């Protein structure tokens, strides 16, 4: 099943976050719970964990991007799956 990777809301007043870096490369296998990327909030850099096991695909976020909370920044696919259209 395709899983969306979103910009998470890590505090109550957060509307957007600054993307710092991916800790995995596109096409690399990730495991649920392992660090996947880093964001910068008003207060700190925060490591965000992978929401599922699978292959990181469709990476959209780049270092320095300011991204609204809940925007999709990548997908995690199972082997043989394809990215959703759009």
Tab-separated table of C-alpha atoms in Angstrom:
chain	number	residue	atom	x	y	z
A	1	UNK	CA	0.000	0.000	0.000
A	2	UNK	CA	1.343	3.450	-0.943
A	3	UNK	CA	2.020	5.600	2.142
A	4	UNK	CA	2.311	9.369	2.023
A	5	UNK	CA	5.171	11.081	3.818
A	6	UNK	CA	3.921	14.473	5.019
A	7	UNK	CA	5.316	17.543	6.715
A	8	UNK	CA	4.285	16.761	10.299
A	9	UNK	CA	2.844	19.154	12.844
A	10	UNK	CA	5.195	18.851	15.816
A	11	UNK	CA	3.731	21.579	18.014
A	12	UNK	CA	0.337	23.234	18.459
A	13	UNK	CA	1.158	26.525	16.713
A	14	UNK	CA	3.123	25.123	13.774
A	15	UNK	CA	1.691	25.985	10.329
A	16	UNK	CA	4.803	25.175	8.299
A	17	UNK	CA	8.304	23.819	8.702
A	18	UNK	CA	11.607	24.228	6.916
A	19	UNK	CA	12.953	21.064	5.338
A	20	UNK	CA	16.613	20.507	6.284
A	21	UNK	CA	17.702	17.170	4.781
A	22	UNK	CA	16.779	13.628	3.841
A	23	UNK	CA	18.537	10.948	5.871
A	24	UNK	CA	17.719	8.347	3.195
A	25	UNK	CA	18.111	8.509	-0.576
A	26	UNK	CA	15.242	8.164	-3.037
A	27	UNK	CA	14.956	4.483	-4.003
A	28	UNK	CA	16.421	3.336	-0.683
A	29	UNK	CA	14.573	0.884	1.561
A	30	UNK	CA	13.340	2.409	4.830
A	31	UNK	CA	11.960	0.815	7.983
A	32	UNK	CA	9.100	2.165	10.046
A	33	UNK	CA	10.412	4.196	12.978
A	34	UNK	CA	13.907	4.885	11.641
A	35	UNK	CA	14.968	8.511	11.081
A	36	UNK	CA	13.910	9.598	7.579
A	37	UNK	CA	14.388	13.381	7.411
A	38	UNK	CA	15.074	16.506	9.470
A	39	UNK	CA	12.925	19.633	9.725
A	40	UNK	CA	13.545	22.985	11.362
A	41	UNK	CA	10.790	24.504	13.488
A	42	UNK	CA	10.752	27.788	15.388
A	43	UNK	CA	12.531	26.041	18.238
A	44	UNK	CA	14.759	23.214	17.017
A	45	UNK	CA	15.868	20.736	14.368
A	46	UNK	CA	13.760	17.594	14.655
A	47	UNK	CA	14.333	14.121	13.170
A	48	UNK	CA	11.160	12.670	11.693
A	49	UNK	CA	10.696	8.902	11.534
A	50	UNK	CA	9.519	6.834	8.580
A	51	UNK	CA	5.781	6.094	8.853
A	52	UNK	CA	6.090	2.648	7.201
A	53	UNK	CA	8.428	0.037	5.751
A	54	UNK	CA	9.116	0.306	2.034
A	55	UNK	CA	10.974	2.163	-0.683
A	56	UNK	CA	11.323	5.954	-0.514
A	57	UNK	CA	9.948	7.394	-3.765
A	58	UNK	CA	8.600	10.573	-5.299
A	59	UNK	CA	10.731	12.864	-3.153
A	60	UNK	CA	9.530	16.472	-3.514
A	61	UNK	CA	11.111	18.336	-0.576
A	62	UNK	CA	14.556	19.857	-0.938
A	63	UNK	CA	16.802	21.507	1.677
A	64	UNK	CA	15.571	24.996	2.509
A	65	UNK	CA	11.991	24.434	1.299
A	66	UNK	CA	9.344	25.935	3.590
A	67	UNK	CA	6.482	23.443	3.554
A	68	UNK	CA	2.959	23.755	4.987
A	69	UNK	CA	1.960	21.152	7.578
A	70	UNK	CA	0.354	18.021	6.025
A	71	UNK	CA	1.761	18.657	2.522
A	72	UNK	CA	2.969	15.429	0.906
A	73	UNK	CA	6.750	15.499	0.487
A	74	UNK	CA	7.360	11.894	-0.661
A	75	UNK	CA	5.847	8.410	-0.733
A	76	UNK	CA	6.834	5.022	0.627
A	77	UNK	CA	6.030	2.159	-1.723
A	78	UNK	CA	6.057	-1.590	-1.415
A	79	UNK	CA	8.190	-3.439	-3.994
A	80	UNK	CA	6.449	-3.398	-7.393
A	81	UNK	CA	4.145	-0.482	-6.552
A	82	UNK	CA	4.103	2.714	-8.586
A	83	UNK	CA	3.621	6.310	-7.508
A	84	UNK	CA	0.035	7.549	-7.632
A	85	UNK	CA	-0.829	9.850	-10.535
A	86	UNK	CA	-0.454	13.559	-9.829
